[in-house]
Amino acid sequence: LVASLIELGLSALVVDTDVVFLSDPFVALVRDADLEVMTDFFFPSDHLLDTSMRPEDNINTGYMYHSASVEVQHLMMAFLDACHSRNWQGLLRDW
């Protein structure tokens, strides 16, 4: 979805279907990066670079804003190239 939106030149806020907005969600965005995502950490400023935490908890795509930049497009395409296959390291994927 994100790769398609970027290819169309669209910046977007993509959220999970269980997200409810009680006010303008764009107020919470810092917009100092081309890609802003939420984290599962309760105190991100304390835990984000903590090596005792699981790396997969650093990014949660349930709330993700992306700008339509070349850099984000390259990141999304690299991610799809690396992860979009029927098997990964000999294990079948679940889609």
PDB file of C-alpha atoms in Angstrom:
ATOM      1  CA  LEU A   1       0.000   0.000   0.000  1.00  0.00           C
ATOM      2  CA  VAL A   2       2.673   2.501   1.051  1.00  0.00           C
ATOM      3  CA  ALA A   3       4.820   1.792  -2.003  1.00  0.00           C
ATOM      4  CA  SER A   4       1.796   2.331  -4.262  1.00  0.00           C
ATOM      5  CA  LEU A   5       0.868   5.609  -2.561  1.00  0.00           C
ATOM      6  CA  ILE A   6       4.417   6.909  -2.859  1.00  0.00           C
ATOM      7  CA  GLU A   7       4.561   5.948  -6.532  1.00  0.00           C
ATOM      8  CA  LEU A   8       1.422   8.053  -7.026  1.00  0.00           C
ATOM      9  CA  GLY A   9       3.159  10.965  -5.286  1.00  0.00           C
ATOM     10  CA  LEU A  10       0.916  10.831  -2.223  1.00  0.00           C
ATOM     11  CA  SER A  11       2.018  11.387   1.351  1.00  0.00           C
ATOM     12  CA  ALA A  12      -0.318   9.596   3.752  1.00  0.00           C
ATOM     13  CA  LEU A  13      -1.075   8.594   7.298  1.00  0.00           C
ATOM     14  CA  VAL A  14      -1.732   4.842   7.271  1.00  0.00           C
ATOM     15  CA  VAL A  15      -3.257   3.342  10.420  1.00  0.00           C
ATOM     16  CA  ASP A  16      -4.688   0.041  11.604  1.00  0.00           C
ATOM     17  CA  THR A  17      -8.445  -0.363  11.438  1.00  0.00           C
ATOM     18  CA  ASP A  18      -8.730  -0.374  15.233  1.00  0.00           C
ATOM     19  CA  VAL A  19      -7.332   3.167  15.573  1.00  0.00           C
ATOM     20  CA  VAL A  20      -9.823   5.835  16.605  1.00  0.00           C
ATOM     21  CA  PHE A  21      -9.008   9.540  16.320  1.00  0.00           C
ATOM     22  CA  LEU A  22     -10.449  11.826  18.956  1.00  0.00           C
ATOM     23  CA  SER A  23      -8.606  14.851  17.569  1.00  0.00           C
ATOM     24  CA  ASP A  24      -6.378  15.836  14.656  1.00  0.00           C
ATOM     25  CA  PRO A  25      -3.679  13.118  14.378  1.00  0.00           C
ATOM     26  CA  PHE A  26      -1.325  15.356  12.405  1.00  0.00           C
ATOM     27  CA  VAL A  27      -0.666  17.489  15.495  1.00  0.00           C
ATOM     28  CA  ALA A  28       1.294  14.562  16.998  1.00  0.00           C
ATOM     29  CA  LEU A  29       3.605  14.245  13.988  1.00  0.00           C
ATOM     30  CA  VAL A  30       6.995  15.926  14.272  1.00  0.00           C
ATOM     31  CA  ARG A  31       7.545  15.834  10.482  1.00  0.00           C
ATOM     32  CA  ASP A  32      11.314  15.963  10.826  1.00  0.00           C
ATOM     33  CA  ALA A  33      11.664  12.699   8.864  1.00  0.00           C
ATOM     34  CA  ASP A  34      10.235  11.178   5.705  1.00  0.00           C
ATOM     35  CA  LEU A  35       8.831   8.237   7.654  1.00  0.00           C
ATOM     36  CA  GLU A  36       7.280   8.429  11.125  1.00  0.00           C
ATOM     37  CA  VAL A  37       6.030   5.298  12.867  1.00  0.00           C
ATOM     38  CA  MET A  38       4.834   4.398  16.327  1.00  0.00           C
ATOM     39  CA  THR A  39       6.745   2.218  18.743  1.00  0.00           C
ATOM     40  CA  ASP A  40       5.593  -0.406  21.232  1.00  0.00           C
ATOM     41  CA  PHE A  41       7.806   1.096  23.940  1.00  0.00           C
ATOM     42  CA  PHE A  42       6.028   2.784  26.817  1.00  0.00           C
ATOM     43  CA  PHE A  43       8.863   5.309  27.228  1.00  0.00           C
ATOM     44  CA  PRO A  44      10.460   5.561  23.745  1.00  0.00           C
ATOM     45  CA  SER A  45      12.980   8.198  24.820  1.00  0.00           C
ATOM     46  CA  ASP A  46      14.316   5.767  27.459  1.00  0.00           C
ATOM     47  CA  HIS A  47      14.016   2.453  25.604  1.00  0.00           C
ATOM     48  CA  LEU A  48      14.393   3.079  21.872  1.00  0.00           C
ATOM     49  CA  LEU A  49      18.149   2.413  21.762  1.00  0.00           C
ATOM     50  CA  ASP A  50      18.219  -0.025  24.684  1.00  0.00           C
ATOM     51  CA  THR A  51      19.973  -3.179  23.449  1.00  0.00           C
ATOM     52  CA  SER A  52      18.106  -5.354  25.966  1.00  0.00           C
ATOM     53  CA  MET A  53      14.842  -4.671  24.111  1.00  0.00           C
ATOM     54  CA  ARG A  54      13.817  -6.733  21.073  1.00  0.00           C
ATOM     55  CA  PRO A  55      14.697  -4.932  17.790  1.00  0.00           C
ATOM     56  CA  GLU A  56      11.326  -5.859  16.272  1.00  0.00           C
ATOM     57  CA  ASP A  57       9.624  -3.730  18.944  1.00  0.00           C
ATOM     58  CA  ASN A  58      11.294  -0.575  17.632  1.00  0.00           C
ATOM     59  CA  ILE A  59       8.770  -0.125  14.841  1.00  0.00           C
ATOM     60  CA  ASN A  60       5.032  -0.724  14.859  1.00  0.00           C
ATOM     61  CA  THR A  61       3.358   0.015  11.532  1.00  0.00           C
ATOM     62  CA  GLY A  62      -0.083   0.431  13.116  1.00  0.00           C
ATOM     63  CA  TYR A  63       0.361   4.211  12.847  1.00  0.00           C
ATOM     64  CA  MET A  64       2.674   5.323  10.063  1.00  0.00           C
ATOM     65  CA  TYR A  65       3.044   8.623   8.242  1.00  0.00           C
ATOM     66  CA  HIS A  66       5.157   8.704   5.099  1.00  0.00           C
ATOM     67  CA  SER A  67       6.058  11.503   2.766  1.00  0.00           C
ATOM     68  CA  ALA A  68       6.155  10.878  -0.963  1.00  0.00           C
ATOM     69  CA  SER A  69       9.933  11.056  -1.133  1.00  0.00           C
ATOM     70  CA  VAL A  70      12.427   9.134  -3.237  1.00  0.00           C
ATOM     71  CA  GLU A  71      14.155   7.943  -0.055  1.00  0.00           C
ATOM     72  CA  VAL A  72      11.000   6.348   1.383  1.00  0.00           C
ATOM     73  CA  GLN A  73      10.202   4.825  -1.982  1.00  0.00           C
ATOM     74  CA  HIS A  74      13.669   3.222  -2.068  1.00  0.00           C
ATOM     75  CA  LEU A  75      13.212   1.956   1.502  1.00  0.00           C
ATOM     76  CA  MET A  76       9.810   0.430   0.710  1.00  0.00           C
ATOM     77  CA  MET A  77      11.061  -1.208  -2.480  1.00  0.00           C
ATOM     78  CA  ALA A  78      14.127  -2.610  -0.681  1.00  0.00           C
ATOM     79  CA  PHE A  79      11.850  -3.961   2.051  1.00  0.00           C
ATOM     80  CA  LEU A  80       9.536  -5.603  -0.485  1.00  0.00           C
ATOM     81  CA  ASP A  81      12.476  -7.061  -2.401  1.00  0.00           C
ATOM     82  CA  ALA A  82      13.896  -8.526   0.815  1.00  0.00           C
ATOM     83  CA  CYS A  83      10.663  -9.752   2.400  1.00  0.00           C
ATOM     84  CA  HIS A  84       8.085 -10.400  -0.293  1.00  0.00           C
ATOM     85  CA  SER A  85       8.729 -14.004  -1.194  1.00  0.00           C
ATOM     86  CA  ARG A  86       6.976 -17.310  -0.558  1.00  0.00           C
ATOM     87  CA  ASN A  87       9.810 -18.510   1.618  1.00  0.00           C
ATOM     88  CA  TRP A  88      12.401 -16.876   3.817  1.00  0.00           C
ATOM     89  CA  GLN A  89      15.589 -18.683   4.786  1.00  0.00           C
ATOM     90  CA  GLY A  90      13.936 -21.987   3.860  1.00  0.00           C
ATOM     91  CA  LEU A  91      10.722 -21.301   5.812  1.00  0.00           C
ATOM     92  CA  LEU A  92       7.383 -20.858   4.056  1.00  0.00           C
ATOM     93  CA  ARG A  93       5.686 -17.536   4.692  1.00  0.00           C
ATOM     94  CA  ASP A  94       2.063 -17.422   5.842  1.00  0.00           C
ATOM     95  CA  TRP A  95       0.590 -15.619   2.833  1.00  0.00           C
TER      96      TRP A  95
END
